[in-house]
Amino acid sequence: MSPTPLPEGEEKARAVRTLFDSISGRYDLVNRVMTFGMDAGWRRRAVRELRLPLGSLVADLACGTGDLCREAAKAGMRPIGFDFSHGMLVAARTPVPLVQADILRLPLRDASIDGATCGFALRNVVDLGGFFAELARVVRPAGRIALLEASRPDNGVLRAGHTLYFNHVVPFIGGVLSNRTAYAYLPKSMAYLPPPGGMLSMLRLAGFPDVQRFQLTGGLTQLFVATRANARS
Ligand SMILES: C[S@@+](CC[C@H](N)C(=O)[O-])C[C@H]1O[C@@H](n2cnc3c(N)ncnc32)[C@H](O)[C@@H]1O
């Protein structure tokens, strides 16, 4: 039997929003358990890689419950979070301003922010090229971006262990603590992600020519870091 196809377009956007609304209450807890707390270090690294001065205005796109916003605030930046899931925003415990919005159509002026972060949401957006273009529109020239996303290790042994963990253990933990169907979708949604080379090309084309990719914790997570080019592409 062939696997059920993943939703696309508006159907995908609706499914993603509904899914995150439904798991928002225990999202932070499941994250901590699922990653053995390593996600906090990945977020700190992303904020550090922005290399922006204190007081910089940073948009955290698809902010969820606001973990990256909190890290950016701790690092002395002025973060604003954007997410389309009302449930995730309500579950956020942060004094940082949060806005309910689609990150493909941000309520921000051109070149109005110094930097942007995005944590574990690239595979959830309906139009990744459109998202990178929106990033290029709102980040000022010489502004910085840091995008985190789940990844698969290159090493064969680690990769096999990771597949087992992601496809079986994650849905199990999700089922015990939250919602099994939702946490079974998360590993499947990795299929939406282009391979690393494709992501790098898309970001270069969008206006981030110096983009670099870092593999964190043996390749469990990937981090894209880049500077907005001076000339509009
Ligand atoms: C896996 S969660 C990540 C949350 C947070 N960034 C973190 O690091 O924990 C993905 C988030 O992306 C949001 N999202 C997905 N597509 C979006 C879109 N087009 N506009 C706004 N938010 C979106 C979801 O609502 C969800 O909160």
CSV table of C-alpha atoms and ligand atoms in Angstrom, one decimal:
chain,number,residue,atom,x,y,z
A,1,MET,CA,0.0,0.0,0.0
A,2,SER,CA,1.4,3.4,-0.9
A,3,PRO,CA,1.7,5.9,1.9
A,4,THR,CA,-1.0,8.6,2.2
A,5,PRO,CA,0.3,11.7,0.3
A,6,LEU,CA,1.2,14.7,2.4
A,7,PRO,CA,-1.1,17.7,2.0
A,8,GLU,CA,-0.1,20.7,-0.2
A,9,GLY,CA,-1.1,24.3,-0.6
A,10,GLU,CA,-4.0,25.7,1.5
A,11,GLU,CA,-4.8,22.2,2.7
A,12,LYS,CA,-1.3,21.9,4.2
A,13,ALA,CA,-1.5,25.4,5.8
A,14,ARG,CA,-4.8,24.5,7.4
A,15,ALA,CA,-3.5,21.1,8.6
A,16,VAL,CA,-0.3,22.6,10.1
A,17,ARG,CA,-2.2,25.3,11.9
A,18,THR,CA,-4.7,22.8,13.3
A,19,LEU,CA,-2.0,20.5,14.3
A,20,PHE,CA,0.0,23.1,16.3
A,21,ASP,CA,-3.2,24.5,17.9
A,22,SER,CA,-3.9,20.9,19.1
A,23,ILE,CA,-0.4,20.2,20.6
A,24,SER,CA,0.4,23.7,21.9
A,25,GLY,CA,-0.4,23.0,25.6
A,26,ARG,CA,2.4,20.4,25.9
A,27,TYR,CA,4.6,21.5,23.0
A,28,ASP,CA,7.5,22.7,25.2
A,29,LEU,CA,7.4,19.6,27.4
A,30,VAL,CA,7.5,17.2,24.5
A,31,ASN,CA,10.3,19.2,22.9
A,32,ARG,CA,12.5,19.0,26.0
A,33,VAL,CA,11.9,15.3,26.4
A,34,MET,CA,12.3,14.4,22.7
A,35,THR,CA,15.6,16.3,22.3
A,36,PHE,CA,16.9,15.5,25.8
A,37,GLY,CA,17.0,19.3,26.4
A,38,MET,CA,19.4,19.8,23.5
A,39,ASP,CA,17.0,22.1,21.7
A,40,ALA,CA,17.9,24.9,24.1
A,41,GLY,CA,21.6,24.8,23.0
A,42,TRP,CA,20.6,24.8,19.3
A,43,ARG,CA,18.5,27.9,19.9
A,44,ARG,CA,21.3,29.7,21.8
A,45,ARG,CA,23.7,28.9,18.9
A,46,ALA,CA,21.2,30.3,16.3
A,47,VAL,CA,20.9,33.6,18.2
A,48,ARG,CA,24.7,33.8,18.7
A,49,GLU,CA,25.2,33.3,15.0
A,50,LEU,CA,23.2,36.4,14.2
A,51,ARG,CA,26.2,38.4,15.4
A,52,LEU,CA,24.0,41.6,15.7
A,53,PRO,CA,24.6,44.5,18.1
A,54,LEU,CA,22.6,44.8,21.3
A,55,GLY,CA,19.2,46.3,20.8
A,56,SER,CA,18.8,44.9,17.3
A,57,LEU,CA,15.3,44.3,16.1
A,58,VAL,CA,14.9,40.6,15.4
A,59,ALA,CA,11.8,38.9,14.0
A,60,ASP,CA,11.3,35.3,15.1
A,61,LEU,CA,9.3,33.7,12.3
A,62,ALA,CA,7.0,30.8,13.2
A,63,CYS,CA,7.8,31.6,16.8
A,64,GLY,CA,5.5,28.9,18.3
A,65,THR,CA,5.7,29.2,22.1
A,66,GLY,CA,8.4,31.8,21.9
A,67,ASP,CA,11.6,29.9,22.8
A,68,LEU,CA,13.8,31.7,20.3
A,69,CYS,CA,12.2,35.0,21.3
A,70,ARG,CA,13.3,34.4,24.8
A,71,GLU,CA,16.8,33.5,23.8
A,72,ALA,CA,17.1,36.6,21.6
A,73,ALA,CA,15.8,38.8,24.5
A,74,LYS,CA,18.4,37.2,26.9
A,75,ALA,CA,21.1,38.1,24.3
A,76,GLY,CA,20.0,41.8,24.5
A,77,MET,CA,18.0,42.0,21.2
A,78,ARG,CA,14.5,43.3,20.7
A,79,PRO,CA,12.6,40.3,19.4
A,80,ILE,CA,9.1,40.2,18.0
A,81,GLY,CA,7.5,36.8,17.3
A,82,PHE,CA,5.1,35.9,14.4
A,83,ASP,CA,3.1,32.7,14.1
A,84,PHE,CA,-0.3,31.8,12.6
A,85,SER,CA,-1.3,29.3,15.3
A,86,HIS,CA,-3.3,31.1,18.0
A,87,GLY,CA,-2.9,28.1,20.3
A,88,MET,CA,0.9,28.3,20.2
A,89,LEU,CA,0.9,32.0,20.9
A,90,VAL,CA,-1.5,31.6,23.8
A,91,ALA,CA,0.8,28.9,25.2
A,92,ALA,CA,3.8,31.2,25.0
A,93,ARG,CA,5.1,32.5,28.3
A,94,THR,CA,7.0,35.5,27.3
A,95,PRO,CA,6.7,39.3,27.7
A,96,VAL,CA,8.1,39.6,24.1
A,97,PRO,CA,5.4,41.0,21.7
A,98,LEU,CA,3.9,38.2,19.6
A,99,VAL,CA,1.8,38.7,16.5
A,100,GLN,CA,-0.6,36.3,14.8
A,101,ALA,CA,0.4,36.3,11.2
A,102,ASP,CA,1.3,34.2,8.2
A,103,ILE,CA,5.1,34.3,7.8
A,104,LEU,CA,4.6,34.2,4.0
A,105,ARG,CA,2.9,37.7,4.2
A,106,LEU,CA,4.5,39.5,7.1
A,107,PRO,CA,3.0,42.7,8.4
A,108,LEU,CA,6.4,44.4,8.2
A,109,ARG,CA,7.8,47.1,5.9
A,110,ASP,CA,10.6,46.4,3.5
A,111,ALA,CA,14.1,46.3,5.1
A,112,SER,CA,12.5,47.1,8.5
A,113,ILE,CA,14.3,44.6,10.7
A,114,ASP,CA,17.9,43.9,11.6
A,115,GLY,CA,17.6,40.1,11.7
A,116,ALA,CA,15.4,37.1,11.7
A,117,THR,CA,15.3,33.7,13.2
A,118,CYS,CA,13.2,30.7,12.4
A,119,GLY,CA,13.1,27.5,14.4
A,120,PHE,CA,12.0,24.1,13.0
A,121,ALA,CA,9.3,25.5,10.7
A,122,LEU,CA,10.8,25.4,7.2
A,123,ARG,CA,9.2,22.1,6.4
A,124,ASN,CA,5.9,23.4,7.5
A,125,VAL,CA,5.6,26.4,5.2
A,126,VAL,CA,3.6,25.9,2.0
A,127,ASP,CA,6.0,27.8,-0.3
A,128,LEU,CA,9.7,27.7,0.9
A,129,GLY,CA,10.9,29.9,-2.0
A,130,GLY,CA,8.2,32.4,-1.1
A,131,PHE,CA,9.3,32.4,2.5
A,132,PHE,CA,12.9,33.1,1.6
A,133,ALA,CA,11.8,36.0,-0.7
A,134,GLU,CA,9.7,37.4,2.2
A,135,LEU,CA,12.8,37.1,4.5
A,136,ALA,CA,14.9,39.0,1.9
A,137,ARG,CA,12.1,41.7,1.7
A,138,VAL,CA,11.9,42.4,5.4
A,139,VAL,CA,15.6,42.1,6.5
A,140,ARG,CA,17.6,45.2,5.9
A,141,PRO,CA,20.8,45.1,3.8
A,142,ALA,CA,23.6,43.6,5.9
A,143,GLY,CA,21.0,42.2,8.3
A,144,ARG,CA,21.4,38.6,9.4
A,145,ILE,CA,19.3,35.5,9.4
A,146,ALA,CA,19.6,32.2,11.4
A,147,LEU,CA,17.3,29.3,10.5
A,148,LEU,CA,17.2,26.1,12.4
A,149,GLU,CA,15.6,22.9,11.0
A,150,ALA,CA,15.7,19.2,11.8
A,151,SER,CA,18.1,17.2,9.8
A,152,ARG,CA,19.4,13.6,9.2
A,153,PRO,CA,23.0,12.7,10.1
A,154,ASP,CA,25.3,11.9,7.2
A,155,ASN,CA,27.0,9.1,9.1
A,156,GLY,CA,25.2,5.8,8.2
A,157,VAL,CA,25.1,4.4,11.7
A,158,LEU,CA,23.9,7.6,13.2
A,159,ARG,CA,21.4,7.9,10.4
A,160,ALA,CA,19.9,4.5,11.0
A,161,GLY,CA,19.5,5.3,14.8
A,162,HIS,CA,18.0,8.6,14.0
A,163,THR,CA,15.4,7.1,11.6
A,164,LEU,CA,14.4,4.6,14.2
A,165,TYR,CA,14.2,7.3,16.9
A,166,PHE,CA,12.3,9.8,14.7
A,167,ASN,CA,9.9,7.4,13.1
A,168,HIS,CA,9.1,5.3,16.2
A,169,VAL,CA,10.2,6.8,19.5
A,170,VAL,CA,9.1,10.4,18.7
A,171,PRO,CA,5.5,9.3,17.9
A,172,PHE,CA,5.5,7.1,21.0
A,173,ILE,CA,6.7,9.9,23.3
A,174,GLY,CA,4.2,12.3,21.6
A,175,GLY,CA,1.4,9.7,22.1
A,176,VAL,CA,2.2,9.4,25.8
A,177,LEU,CA,2.6,13.1,26.5
A,178,SER,CA,0.4,14.7,23.9
A,179,ASN,CA,-1.1,13.5,20.6
A,180,ARG,CA,0.3,10.5,18.7
A,181,THR,CA,-1.1,11.4,15.3
A,182,ALA,CA,0.5,14.9,15.4
A,183,TYR,CA,3.9,13.5,16.4
A,184,ALA,CA,3.7,10.8,13.7
A,185,TYR,CA,3.2,13.6,11.1
A,186,LEU,CA,6.3,15.4,12.2
A,187,PRO,CA,8.8,12.8,10.9
A,188,LYS,CA,6.8,12.4,7.7
A,189,SER,CA,6.9,16.2,7.2
A,190,MET,CA,10.7,15.9,6.7
A,191,ALA,CA,9.8,14.8,3.1
A,192,TYR,CA,8.8,18.5,2.4
A,193,LEU,CA,12.4,19.7,2.9
A,194,PRO,CA,14.7,20.0,-0.1
A,195,PRO,CA,18.2,18.5,0.4
A,196,PRO,CA,20.8,20.8,1.9
A,197,GLY,CA,22.3,21.9,-1.4
A,198,GLY,CA,18.8,22.8,-2.7
A,199,MET,CA,18.2,25.0,0.4
A,200,LEU,CA,21.6,26.7,0.1
A,201,SER,CA,20.8,27.5,-3.6
A,202,MET,CA,17.4,28.8,-2.8
A,203,LEU,CA,18.7,31.1,-0.1
A,204,ARG,CA,21.5,32.4,-2.4
A,205,LEU,CA,19.0,33.1,-5.1
A,206,ALA,CA,16.7,34.9,-2.6
A,207,GLY,CA,19.4,37.4,-1.7
A,208,PHE,CA,21.6,35.7,0.9
A,209,PRO,CA,24.8,34.9,-1.2
A,210,ASP,CA,27.1,34.1,1.8
A,211,VAL,CA,24.8,31.5,3.3
A,212,GLN,CA,26.5,28.8,5.4
A,213,ARG,CA,25.1,25.6,6.7
A,214,PHE,CA,26.2,24.1,10.1
A,215,GLN,CA,25.4,20.6,11.3
A,216,LEU,CA,24.6,20.6,15.0
A,217,THR,CA,24.9,17.5,17.3
A,218,GLY,CA,26.2,15.1,14.7
A,219,GLY,CA,23.7,16.3,12.1
A,220,LEU,CA,20.5,16.0,14.1
A,221,THR,CA,19.8,19.6,13.4
A,222,GLN,CA,21.0,22.0,10.7
A,223,LEU,CA,21.5,25.8,11.0
A,224,PHE,CA,21.5,28.1,8.0
A,225,VAL,CA,23.2,31.5,8.7
A,226,ALA,CA,23.4,34.3,6.2
A,227,THR,CA,23.7,38.1,5.6
A,228,ARG,CA,21.2,40.0,3.5
A,229,ALA,CA,23.1,41.3,0.4
A,230,ASN,CA,23.3,45.0,-0.1
A,231,ALA,CA,21.7,45.1,-3.6
A,232,ARG,CA,18.1,43.9,-3.9
A,233,SER,CA,18.1,40.8,-6.0
B,1,LIG,C1,7.7,23.1,15.0
B,1,LIG,S1,7.0,24.5,15.5
B,1,LIG,C2,8.3,25.6,15.9
B,1,LIG,C3,8.0,26.6,16.9
B,1,LIG,C4,9.2,27.4,17.4
B,1,LIG,N1,9.9,28.1,16.3
B,1,LIG,C5,10.2,26.5,18.0
B,1,LIG,O1,11.4,26.6,17.7
B,1,LIG,O2,9.9,25.8,18.9
B,1,LIG,C6,6.5,25.2,13.9
B,1,LIG,C7,5.7,26.5,14.0
B,1,LIG,O3,5.5,27.0,12.7
B,1,LIG,C8,4.3,27.7,12.6
B,1,LIG,N2,4.0,27.9,11.2
B,1,LIG,C9,4.0,27.1,10.2
B,1,LIG,N3,3.7,27.7,9.0
B,1,LIG,C10,3.5,29.0,9.3
B,1,LIG,C11,3.1,30.1,8.6
B,1,LIG,N4,2.9,30.0,7.2
B,1,LIG,N5,3.0,31.3,9.2
B,1,LIG,C12,3.1,31.4,10.5
B,1,LIG,N6,3.4,30.3,11.3
B,1,LIG,C13,3.6,29.2,10.7
B,1,LIG,C14,3.3,26.7,13.4
B,1,LIG,O4,2.1,27.3,13.8
B,1,LIG,C15,4.2,26.3,14.5
B,1,LIG,O5,4.0,27.1,15.7
